[in-house]
Short mmCIF file of C-alpha atoms in Angstrom, two decimals:
data_model
loop_
_atom_site.label_atom_id
_atom_site.label_comp_id
_atom_site.label_asym_id
_atom_site.label_seq_id
_atom_site.Cartn_x
_atom_site.Cartn_y
_atom_site.Cartn_z
CA UNK A 1 10.05 -30.89 -36.02
CA UNK A 2 6.41 -29.96 -36.19
CA UNK A 3 6.97 -26.94 -33.88
CA UNK A 4 9.92 -25.64 -35.90
CA UNK A 5 7.98 -26.18 -39.11
CA UNK A 6 5.09 -24.14 -37.75
CA UNK A 7 7.43 -21.37 -36.59
CA UNK A 8 9.09 -21.31 -39.98
CA UNK A 9 5.76 -21.14 -41.79
CA UNK A 10 4.59 -18.29 -39.59
CA UNK A 11 7.75 -16.31 -40.08
CA UNK A 12 7.98 -17.06 -43.77
CA UNK A 13 4.43 -16.05 -44.63
CA UNK A 14 3.83 -13.53 -41.88
CA UNK A 15 4.90 -9.96 -41.50
CA UNK A 16 6.51 -8.01 -38.70
CA UNK A 17 3.67 -8.71 -36.28
CA UNK A 18 4.29 -12.46 -36.50
CA UNK A 19 7.79 -11.91 -35.05
CA UNK A 20 6.33 -10.00 -32.15
CA UNK A 21 3.65 -12.64 -31.59
CA UNK A 22 6.28 -15.38 -31.36
CA UNK A 23 8.36 -13.30 -28.94
CA UNK A 24 5.48 -12.36 -26.62
CA UNK A 25 3.43 -15.58 -26.72
CA UNK A 26 5.56 -17.36 -24.04
CA UNK A 27 5.42 -14.34 -21.76
CA UNK A 28 1.64 -14.14 -22.17
CA UNK A 29 1.22 -17.81 -21.39
CA UNK A 30 3.33 -17.44 -18.25
CA UNK A 31 1.27 -14.43 -17.15
CA UNK A 32 -2.03 -16.28 -17.71
CA UNK A 33 -0.69 -19.36 -15.89
CA UNK A 34 0.49 -17.34 -12.92
CA UNK A 35 -2.87 -15.53 -12.76
CA UNK A 36 -4.75 -18.86 -12.74
CA UNK A 37 -2.45 -20.17 -10.02
CA UNK A 38 -2.99 -17.00 -8.00
CA UNK A 39 -6.79 -17.34 -8.21
CA UNK A 40 -6.54 -21.01 -7.17
CA UNK A 41 -4.50 -20.01 -4.11
CA UNK A 42 -6.90 -17.18 -3.42
CA UNK A 43 -9.85 -19.59 -3.27
CA UNK A 44 -8.09 -21.45 -0.45
CA UNK A 45 -7.40 -18.42 1.73
CA UNK A 46 -10.14 -16.13 0.45
CA UNK A 47 -11.37 -14.74 3.74
CA UNK A 48 -7.94 -13.99 5.22
CA UNK A 49 -7.24 -11.06 2.86
CA UNK A 50 -7.82 -7.52 4.12
CA UNK A 51 -9.51 -4.83 2.04
CA UNK A 52 -6.27 -3.27 0.76
CA UNK A 53 -5.12 -6.63 -0.62
CA UNK A 54 -8.44 -7.00 -2.41
CA UNK A 55 -8.03 -3.55 -4.00
CA UNK A 56 -4.52 -4.41 -5.19
CA UNK A 57 -5.68 -7.72 -6.57
CA UNK A 58 -8.63 -6.20 -8.49
CA UNK A 59 -6.39 -3.34 -9.82
CA UNK A 60 -3.81 -5.78 -11.06
CA UNK A 61 -6.32 -7.88 -12.87
CA UNK A 62 -8.18 -4.94 -14.41
CA UNK A 63 -4.85 -3.58 -15.60
CA UNK A 64 -3.92 -6.90 -17.16
CA UNK A 65 -7.30 -7.11 -18.88
CA UNK A 66 -6.95 -3.57 -20.21
CA UNK A 67 -3.42 -4.24 -21.46
CA UNK A 68 -4.52 -7.42 -23.27
CA UNK A 69 -7.53 -5.68 -24.79
CA UNK A 70 -5.33 -2.83 -26.00
CA UNK A 71 -2.72 -5.23 -27.38
CA UNK A 72 -5.39 -7.24 -29.26
CA UNK A 73 -6.98 -4.08 -30.62
CA UNK A 74 -10.25 -4.41 -28.72
CA UNK A 75 -9.85 -0.99 -27.11
CA UNK A 76 -9.38 1.92 -29.43
CA UNK A 77 -7.12 4.78 -28.57
#
C-alpha cells in the first residue's frame, strides 16, 4: 500500500519527467547491481584478465558514468 501510495503521489504531483523516472528507475537499479556484482567477481579473478579485457571493462564503465551524468544533467551538451 505504501509503495502504491508513493507512486500515486509522484504521478499526481509530478510532471512528465516523473513518469520517465518511474519507468527507468528499475532498469538503473539492475544496471548498478550488475556492475557491483561484476566488480566483486573481478576482485576474485583480477590478475587473470588480459589487457584487452581491461580496456573493454574500463570503456564500459566510463560509458555508463557518462550516460548517467548526461541523464542527470551533470554534463552539459
